[in-house]
mmCIF file of C-alpha atoms and ligand atoms in Angstrom:
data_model
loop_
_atom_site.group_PDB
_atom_site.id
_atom_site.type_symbol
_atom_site.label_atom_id
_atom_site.label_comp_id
_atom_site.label_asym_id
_atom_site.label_seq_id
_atom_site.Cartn_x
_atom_site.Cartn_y
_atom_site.Cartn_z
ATOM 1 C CA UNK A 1 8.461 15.516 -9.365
ATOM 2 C CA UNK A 2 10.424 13.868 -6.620
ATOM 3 C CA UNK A 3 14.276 13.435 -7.856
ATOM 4 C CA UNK A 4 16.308 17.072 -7.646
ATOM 5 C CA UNK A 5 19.366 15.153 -7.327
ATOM 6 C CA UNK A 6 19.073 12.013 -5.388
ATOM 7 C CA UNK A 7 21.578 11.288 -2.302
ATOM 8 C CA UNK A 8 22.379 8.554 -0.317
ATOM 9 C CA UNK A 9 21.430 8.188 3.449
ATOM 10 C CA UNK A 10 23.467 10.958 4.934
ATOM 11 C CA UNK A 11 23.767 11.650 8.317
ATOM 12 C CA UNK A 12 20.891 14.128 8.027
ATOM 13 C CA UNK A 13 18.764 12.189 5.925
ATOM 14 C CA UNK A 14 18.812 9.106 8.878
ATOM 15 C CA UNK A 15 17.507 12.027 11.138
ATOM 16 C CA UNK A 16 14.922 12.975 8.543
ATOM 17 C CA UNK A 17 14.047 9.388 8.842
ATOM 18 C CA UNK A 18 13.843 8.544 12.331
ATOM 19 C CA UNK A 19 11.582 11.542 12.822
ATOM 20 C CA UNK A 20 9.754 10.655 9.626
ATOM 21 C CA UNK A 21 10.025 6.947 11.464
ATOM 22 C CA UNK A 22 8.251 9.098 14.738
ATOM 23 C CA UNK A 23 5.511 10.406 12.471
ATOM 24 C CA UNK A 24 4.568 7.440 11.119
ATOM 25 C CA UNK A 25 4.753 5.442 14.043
ATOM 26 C CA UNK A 26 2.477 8.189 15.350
ATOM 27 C CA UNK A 27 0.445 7.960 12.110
ATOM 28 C CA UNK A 28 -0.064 4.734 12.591
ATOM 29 C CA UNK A 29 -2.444 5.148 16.225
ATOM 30 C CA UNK A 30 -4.623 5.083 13.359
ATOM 31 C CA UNK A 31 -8.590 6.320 14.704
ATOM 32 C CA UNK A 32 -6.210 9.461 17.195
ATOM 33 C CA UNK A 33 -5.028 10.901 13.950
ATOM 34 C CA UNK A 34 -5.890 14.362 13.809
ATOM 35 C CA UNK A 35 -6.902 13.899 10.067
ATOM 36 C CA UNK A 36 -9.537 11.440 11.455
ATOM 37 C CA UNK A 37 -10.847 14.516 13.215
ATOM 38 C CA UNK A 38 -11.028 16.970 10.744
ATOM 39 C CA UNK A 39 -14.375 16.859 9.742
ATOM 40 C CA UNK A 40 -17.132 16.285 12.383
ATOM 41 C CA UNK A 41 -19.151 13.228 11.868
ATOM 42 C CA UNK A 42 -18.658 9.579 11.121
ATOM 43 C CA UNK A 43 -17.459 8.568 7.350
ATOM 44 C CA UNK A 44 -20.699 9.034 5.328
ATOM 45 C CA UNK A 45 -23.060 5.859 4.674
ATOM 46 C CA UNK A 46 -22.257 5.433 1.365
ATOM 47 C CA UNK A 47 -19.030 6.592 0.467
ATOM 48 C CA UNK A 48 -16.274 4.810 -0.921
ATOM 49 C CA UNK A 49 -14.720 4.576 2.447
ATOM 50 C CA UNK A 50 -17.125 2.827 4.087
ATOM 51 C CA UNK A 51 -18.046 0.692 1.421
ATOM 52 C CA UNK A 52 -14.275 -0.366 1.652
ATOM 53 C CA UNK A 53 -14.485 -1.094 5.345
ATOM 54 C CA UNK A 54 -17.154 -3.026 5.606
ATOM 55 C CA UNK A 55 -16.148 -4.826 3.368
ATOM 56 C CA UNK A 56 -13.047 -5.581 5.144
ATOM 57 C CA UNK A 57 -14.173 -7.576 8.475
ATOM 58 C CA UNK A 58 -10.646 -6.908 9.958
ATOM 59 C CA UNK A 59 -11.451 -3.424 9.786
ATOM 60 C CA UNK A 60 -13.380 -0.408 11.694
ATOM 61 C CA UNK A 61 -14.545 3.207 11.142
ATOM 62 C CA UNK A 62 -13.529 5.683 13.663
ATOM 63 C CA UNK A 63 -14.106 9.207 12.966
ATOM 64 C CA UNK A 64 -13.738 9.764 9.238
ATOM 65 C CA UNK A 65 -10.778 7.028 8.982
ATOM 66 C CA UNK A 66 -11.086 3.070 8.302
ATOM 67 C CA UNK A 67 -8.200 1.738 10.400
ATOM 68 C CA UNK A 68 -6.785 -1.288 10.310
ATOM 69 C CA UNK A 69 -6.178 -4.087 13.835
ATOM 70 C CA UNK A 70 -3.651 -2.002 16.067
ATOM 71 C CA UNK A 71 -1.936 -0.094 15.898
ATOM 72 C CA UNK A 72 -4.293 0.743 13.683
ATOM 73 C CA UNK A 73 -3.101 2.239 10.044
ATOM 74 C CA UNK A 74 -5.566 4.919 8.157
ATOM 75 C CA UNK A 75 -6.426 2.752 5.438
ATOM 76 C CA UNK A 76 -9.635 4.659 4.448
ATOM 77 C CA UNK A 77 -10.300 8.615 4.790
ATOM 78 C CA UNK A 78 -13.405 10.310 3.794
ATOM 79 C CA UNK A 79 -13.275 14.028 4.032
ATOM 80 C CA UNK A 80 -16.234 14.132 1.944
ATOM 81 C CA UNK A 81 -18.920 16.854 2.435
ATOM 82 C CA UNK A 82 -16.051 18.523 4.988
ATOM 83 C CA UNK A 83 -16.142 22.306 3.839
ATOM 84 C CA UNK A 84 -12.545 21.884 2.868
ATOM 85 C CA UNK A 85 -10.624 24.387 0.800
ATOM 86 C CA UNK A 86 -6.991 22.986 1.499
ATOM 87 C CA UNK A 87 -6.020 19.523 2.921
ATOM 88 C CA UNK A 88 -6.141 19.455 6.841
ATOM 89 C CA UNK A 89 -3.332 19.294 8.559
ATOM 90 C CA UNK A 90 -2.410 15.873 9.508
ATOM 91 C CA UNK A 91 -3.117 14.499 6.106
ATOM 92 C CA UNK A 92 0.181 12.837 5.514
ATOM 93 C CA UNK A 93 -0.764 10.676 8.319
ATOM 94 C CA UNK A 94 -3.004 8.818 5.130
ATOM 95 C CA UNK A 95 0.024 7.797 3.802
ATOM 96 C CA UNK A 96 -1.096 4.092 3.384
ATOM 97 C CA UNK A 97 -4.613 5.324 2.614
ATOM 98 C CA UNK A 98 -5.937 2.461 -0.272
ATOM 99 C CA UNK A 99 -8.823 4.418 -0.758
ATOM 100 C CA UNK A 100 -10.001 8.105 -0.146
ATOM 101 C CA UNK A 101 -12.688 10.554 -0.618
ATOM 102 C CA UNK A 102 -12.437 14.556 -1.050
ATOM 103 C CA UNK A 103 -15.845 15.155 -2.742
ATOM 104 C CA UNK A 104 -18.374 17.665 -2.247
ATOM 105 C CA UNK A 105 -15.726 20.047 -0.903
ATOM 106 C CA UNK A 106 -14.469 23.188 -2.667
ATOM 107 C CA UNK A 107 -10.909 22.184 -2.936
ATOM 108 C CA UNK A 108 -9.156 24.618 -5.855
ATOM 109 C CA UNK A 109 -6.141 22.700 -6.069
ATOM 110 C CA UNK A 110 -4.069 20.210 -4.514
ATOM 111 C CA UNK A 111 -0.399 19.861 -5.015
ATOM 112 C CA UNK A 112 1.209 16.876 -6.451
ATOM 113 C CA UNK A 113 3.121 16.611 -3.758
ATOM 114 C CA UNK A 114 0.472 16.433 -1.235
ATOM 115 C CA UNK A 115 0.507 12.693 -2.441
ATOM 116 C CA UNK A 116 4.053 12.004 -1.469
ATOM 117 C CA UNK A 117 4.464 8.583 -0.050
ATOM 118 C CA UNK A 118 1.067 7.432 -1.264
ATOM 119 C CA UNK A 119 1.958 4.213 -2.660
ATOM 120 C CA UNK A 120 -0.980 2.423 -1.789
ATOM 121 C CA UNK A 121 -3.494 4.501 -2.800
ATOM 122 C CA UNK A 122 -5.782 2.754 -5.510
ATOM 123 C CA UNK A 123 -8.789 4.557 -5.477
ATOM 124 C CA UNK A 124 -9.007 8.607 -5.140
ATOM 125 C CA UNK A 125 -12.180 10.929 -5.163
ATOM 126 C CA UNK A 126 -12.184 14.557 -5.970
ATOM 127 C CA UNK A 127 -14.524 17.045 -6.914
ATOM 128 C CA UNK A 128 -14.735 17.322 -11.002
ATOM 129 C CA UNK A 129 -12.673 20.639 -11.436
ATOM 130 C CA UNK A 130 -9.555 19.158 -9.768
ATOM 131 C CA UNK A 131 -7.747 16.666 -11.835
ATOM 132 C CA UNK A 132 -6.190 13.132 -10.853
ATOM 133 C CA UNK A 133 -3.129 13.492 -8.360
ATOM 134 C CA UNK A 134 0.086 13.503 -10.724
ATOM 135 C CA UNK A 135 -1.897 13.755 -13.484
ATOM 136 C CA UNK A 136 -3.998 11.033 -15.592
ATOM 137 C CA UNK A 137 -1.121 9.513 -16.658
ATOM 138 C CA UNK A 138 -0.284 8.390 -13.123
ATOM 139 C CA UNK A 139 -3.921 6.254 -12.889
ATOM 140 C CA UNK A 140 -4.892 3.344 -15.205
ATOM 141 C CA UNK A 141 -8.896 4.093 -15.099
ATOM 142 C CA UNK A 142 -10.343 7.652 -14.708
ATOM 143 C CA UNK A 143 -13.884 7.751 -14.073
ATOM 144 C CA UNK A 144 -16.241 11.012 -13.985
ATOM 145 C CA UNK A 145 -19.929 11.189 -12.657
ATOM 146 C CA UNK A 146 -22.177 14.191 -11.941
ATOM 147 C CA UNK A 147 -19.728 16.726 -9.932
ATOM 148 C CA UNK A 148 -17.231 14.137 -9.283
ATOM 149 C CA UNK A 149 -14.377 12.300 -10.666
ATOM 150 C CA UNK A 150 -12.306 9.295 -9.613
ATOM 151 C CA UNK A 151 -8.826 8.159 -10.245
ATOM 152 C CA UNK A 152 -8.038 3.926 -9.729
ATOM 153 C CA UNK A 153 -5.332 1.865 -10.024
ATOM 154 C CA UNK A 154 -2.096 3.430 -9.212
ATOM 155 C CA UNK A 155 0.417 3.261 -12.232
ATOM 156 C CA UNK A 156 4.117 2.467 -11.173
ATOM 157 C CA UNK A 157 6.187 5.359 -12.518
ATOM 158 C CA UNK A 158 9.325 3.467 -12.710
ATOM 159 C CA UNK A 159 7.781 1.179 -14.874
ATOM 160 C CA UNK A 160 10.129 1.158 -17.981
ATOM 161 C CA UNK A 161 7.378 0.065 -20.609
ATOM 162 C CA UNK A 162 4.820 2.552 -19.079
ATOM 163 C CA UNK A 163 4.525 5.837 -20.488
ATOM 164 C CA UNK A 164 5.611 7.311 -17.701
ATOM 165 C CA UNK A 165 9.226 5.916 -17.561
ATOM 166 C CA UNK A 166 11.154 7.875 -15.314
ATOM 167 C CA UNK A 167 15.150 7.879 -14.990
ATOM 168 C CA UNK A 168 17.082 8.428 -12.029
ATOM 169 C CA UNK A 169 20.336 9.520 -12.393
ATOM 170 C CA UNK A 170 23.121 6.288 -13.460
ATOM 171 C CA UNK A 171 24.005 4.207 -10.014
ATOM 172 C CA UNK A 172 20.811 4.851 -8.618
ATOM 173 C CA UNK A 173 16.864 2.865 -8.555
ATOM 174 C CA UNK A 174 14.046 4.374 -9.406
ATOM 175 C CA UNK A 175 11.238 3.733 -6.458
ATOM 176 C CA UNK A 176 7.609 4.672 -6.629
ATOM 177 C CA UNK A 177 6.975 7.772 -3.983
ATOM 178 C CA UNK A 178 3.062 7.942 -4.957
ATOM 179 C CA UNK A 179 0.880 9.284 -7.931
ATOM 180 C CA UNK A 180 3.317 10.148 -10.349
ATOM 181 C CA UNK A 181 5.912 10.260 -7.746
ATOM 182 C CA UNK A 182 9.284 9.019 -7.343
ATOM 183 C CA UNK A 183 12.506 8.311 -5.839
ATOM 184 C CA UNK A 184 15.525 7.355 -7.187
ATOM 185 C CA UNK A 185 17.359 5.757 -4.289
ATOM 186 C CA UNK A 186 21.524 4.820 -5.140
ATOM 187 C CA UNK A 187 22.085 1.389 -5.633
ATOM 188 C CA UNK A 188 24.739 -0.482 -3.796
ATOM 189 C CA UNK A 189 27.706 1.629 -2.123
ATOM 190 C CA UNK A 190 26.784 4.708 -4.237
ATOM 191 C CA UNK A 191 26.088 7.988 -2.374
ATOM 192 C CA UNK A 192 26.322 11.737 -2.140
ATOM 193 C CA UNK A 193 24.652 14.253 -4.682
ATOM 194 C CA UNK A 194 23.095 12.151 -7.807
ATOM 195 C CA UNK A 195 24.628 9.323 -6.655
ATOM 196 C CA UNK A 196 28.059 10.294 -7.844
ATOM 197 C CA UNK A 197 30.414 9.001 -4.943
ATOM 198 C CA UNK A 198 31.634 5.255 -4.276
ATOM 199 C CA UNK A 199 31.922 3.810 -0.938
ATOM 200 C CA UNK A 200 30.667 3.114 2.127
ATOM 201 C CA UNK A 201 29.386 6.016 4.168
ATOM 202 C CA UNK A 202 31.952 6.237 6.870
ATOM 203 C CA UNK A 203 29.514 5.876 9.539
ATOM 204 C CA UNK A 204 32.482 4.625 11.865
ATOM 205 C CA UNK A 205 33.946 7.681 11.624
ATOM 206 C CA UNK A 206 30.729 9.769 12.155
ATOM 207 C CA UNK A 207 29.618 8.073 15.310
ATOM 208 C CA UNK A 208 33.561 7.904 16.353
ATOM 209 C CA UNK A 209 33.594 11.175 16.244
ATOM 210 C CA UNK A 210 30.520 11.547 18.106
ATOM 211 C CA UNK A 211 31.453 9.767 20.903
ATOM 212 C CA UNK A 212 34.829 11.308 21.292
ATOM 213 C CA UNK A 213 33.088 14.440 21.989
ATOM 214 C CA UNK A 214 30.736 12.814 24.288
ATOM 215 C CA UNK A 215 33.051 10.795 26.004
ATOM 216 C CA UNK A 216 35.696 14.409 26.210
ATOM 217 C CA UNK A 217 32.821 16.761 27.547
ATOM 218 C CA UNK A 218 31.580 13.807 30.298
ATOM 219 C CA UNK A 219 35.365 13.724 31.624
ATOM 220 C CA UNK A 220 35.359 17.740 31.668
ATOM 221 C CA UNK A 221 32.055 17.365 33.699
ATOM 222 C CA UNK A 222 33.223 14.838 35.823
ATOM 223 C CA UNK A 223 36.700 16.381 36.597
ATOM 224 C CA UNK A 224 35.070 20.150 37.597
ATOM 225 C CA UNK A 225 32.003 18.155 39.650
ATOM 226 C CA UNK A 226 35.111 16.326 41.496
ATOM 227 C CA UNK A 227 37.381 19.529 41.881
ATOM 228 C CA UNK A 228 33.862 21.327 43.461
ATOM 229 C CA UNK A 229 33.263 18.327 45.818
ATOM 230 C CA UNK A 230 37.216 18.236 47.160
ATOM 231 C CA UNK A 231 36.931 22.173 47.490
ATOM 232 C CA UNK A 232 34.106 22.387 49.145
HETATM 233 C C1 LIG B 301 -25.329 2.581 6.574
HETATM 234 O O1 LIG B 301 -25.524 1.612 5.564
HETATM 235 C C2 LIG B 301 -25.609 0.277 6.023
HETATM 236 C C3 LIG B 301 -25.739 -0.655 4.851
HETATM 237 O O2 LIG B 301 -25.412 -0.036 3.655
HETATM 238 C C4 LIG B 301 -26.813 0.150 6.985
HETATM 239 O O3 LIG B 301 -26.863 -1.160 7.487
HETATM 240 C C5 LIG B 301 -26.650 1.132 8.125
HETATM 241 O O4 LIG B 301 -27.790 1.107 8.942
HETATM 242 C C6 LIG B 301 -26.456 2.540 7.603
HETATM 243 N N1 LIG B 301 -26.158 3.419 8.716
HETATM 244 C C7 LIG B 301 -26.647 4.638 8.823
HETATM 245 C C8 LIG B 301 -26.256 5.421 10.038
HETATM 246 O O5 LIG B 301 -27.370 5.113 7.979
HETATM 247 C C1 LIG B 302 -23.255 17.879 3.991
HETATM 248 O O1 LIG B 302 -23.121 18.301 5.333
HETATM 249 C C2 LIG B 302 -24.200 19.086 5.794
HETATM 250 C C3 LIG B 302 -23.902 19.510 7.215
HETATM 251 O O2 LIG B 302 -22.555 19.716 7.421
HETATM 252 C C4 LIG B 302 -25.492 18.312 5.730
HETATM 253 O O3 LIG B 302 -26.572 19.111 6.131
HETATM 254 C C5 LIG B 302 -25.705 17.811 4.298
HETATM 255 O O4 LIG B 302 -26.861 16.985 4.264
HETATM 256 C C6 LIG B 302 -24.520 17.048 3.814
HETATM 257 N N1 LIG B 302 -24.695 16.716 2.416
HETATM 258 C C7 LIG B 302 -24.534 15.478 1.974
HETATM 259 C C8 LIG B 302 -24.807 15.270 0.509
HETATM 260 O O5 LIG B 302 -24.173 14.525 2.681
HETATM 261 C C1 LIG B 303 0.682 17.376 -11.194
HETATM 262 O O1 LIG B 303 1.504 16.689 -12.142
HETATM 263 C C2 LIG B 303 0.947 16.589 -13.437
HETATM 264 C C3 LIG B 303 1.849 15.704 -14.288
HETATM 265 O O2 LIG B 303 3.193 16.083 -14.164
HETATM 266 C C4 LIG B 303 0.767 17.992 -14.039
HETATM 267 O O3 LIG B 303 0.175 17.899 -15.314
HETATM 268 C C5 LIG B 303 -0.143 18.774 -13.104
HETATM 269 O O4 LIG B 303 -0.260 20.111 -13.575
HETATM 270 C C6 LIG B 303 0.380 18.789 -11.684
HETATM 271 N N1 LIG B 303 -0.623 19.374 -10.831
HETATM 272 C C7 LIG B 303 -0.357 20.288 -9.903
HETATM 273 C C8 LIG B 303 -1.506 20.784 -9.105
HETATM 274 O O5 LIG B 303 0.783 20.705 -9.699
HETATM 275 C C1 LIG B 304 4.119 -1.719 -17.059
HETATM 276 O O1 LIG B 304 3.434 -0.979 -18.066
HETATM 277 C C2 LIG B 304 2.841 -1.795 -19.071
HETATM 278 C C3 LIG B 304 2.261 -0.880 -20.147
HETATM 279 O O2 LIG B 304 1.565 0.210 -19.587
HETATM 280 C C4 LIG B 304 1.796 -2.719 -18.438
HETATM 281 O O3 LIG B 304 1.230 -3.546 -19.396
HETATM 282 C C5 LIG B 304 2.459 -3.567 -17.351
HETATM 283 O O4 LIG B 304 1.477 -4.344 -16.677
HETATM 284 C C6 LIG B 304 3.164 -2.682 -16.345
HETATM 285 N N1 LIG B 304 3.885 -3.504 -15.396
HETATM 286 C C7 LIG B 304 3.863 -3.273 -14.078
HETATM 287 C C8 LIG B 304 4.675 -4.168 -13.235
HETATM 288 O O5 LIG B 304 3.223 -2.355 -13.577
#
């Protein structure tokens, strides 16, 4: 599950974030997404997907995605009928998927995590030997059919009268991260490893620091450019 230890927003973590941020934002030129590619063909008549777009007047099918207006987030994916033995690459660019569709393909097994930042997802279809992402517990209405089986309604995992009832470490929120997923987040000025230290983060002294250096090594180019220019 999602929660070795949470920690607050470190200095690494923001990078993690602004190039998760990048990803997204790339994610979210909807219909270019690779994973809208990964299957030739349109989304098949028929499928969950497209039922779910057109449905949705403020929404279009392009390649096997239902995007939303631009900039256009993957709201639908069917990789139905796609040959698929592991997720394409590009996947994670479904991360607000509502609905999606992985049947007729001869998947073995998807990881849990896989689903990580799913929180939208309400409706998932697989092929009947693979069971609901994060388990059945994670969906409020499991439904099978011939070779297929789908998982609705997304159960919040924080949810303390649920019977999946999660706890994050003391000082810290528990946040849904997707089927069965979470992520406990420190509350208020808590950070560091399981939320254990009190304070701000001294980002003052981080970016101080930061442009000290910066500001040093521009001087030391400066001075040797202006030394080469007198000598010369
Ligand atoms: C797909 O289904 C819709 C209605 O369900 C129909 O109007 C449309 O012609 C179909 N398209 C194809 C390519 O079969
Ligand atoms: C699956 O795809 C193949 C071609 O890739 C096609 O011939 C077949 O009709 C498709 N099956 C279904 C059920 O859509
Ligand atoms: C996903 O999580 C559920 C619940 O914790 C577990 O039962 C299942 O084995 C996991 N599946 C995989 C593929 O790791
Ligand atoms: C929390 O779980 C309970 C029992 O499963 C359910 O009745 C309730 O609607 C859930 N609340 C939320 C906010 O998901």
């Amino acid at each position: 599950m999602g929660c070795p230890g949470a920690s607050g927003p470190g200095p690494r973590a923001w990078v993690l974030r602004l190039l998760l941020g990048l990803a997204a934002w790339r994610g979210g030129a909807g219909g270019r997404s690779p994973v809208c590619g990964c299957c030739p063909g349109p989304a098949r008549n028929g499928s969950s997907v497209a039922s779910y777009c057109r449905a949705h007047p403020a929404l279009e099918l392009r390649g096997r995605c239902c995007v939303g207006p631009e900039p256009g987030a993957i709201v639908g994916l069917d990789l139905g009928n796609c040959s698929l033995t592991l997720l394409c690459a590009g996947f994670p660019d479904a991360s607000a998927a509502v609905v999606i569709d992985l049947t007729e393909n001869p998947l073995e097994n998807i990881p849990n995590a896989s689903f990580q930042g799913f929180t939208r997802l309400q409706s998932i279809s697989l092929p009947l030997a693979l069971e609901c992402p994060g388990g059945s517990m994670a969906w409020d209405r499991i439904t099978t059919h011939r070779d297929s089986r789908t998982c609705q309604g997304q159960r919040n995992p924080c949810n303390s009268s649920g019977e999946l009832a999660w706890l994050c470490p003391e000082n810290s929120l528990c946040s849904p991260d997707g089927p069965g997923l979470v992520q406990c987040l420190c509350a208020g000025s808590y950070h560091g490893y399981k939320c254990l230290r009190e304070g701000t983060f001294p980002m003052l002294l981080f970016y101080g620091i930061l442009g000290a250096v910066t500001t040093t090594l521009s001087l030391l180019a400066w001075g040797t450019q202006r030394r080469k220019a007198k000598a010369s």
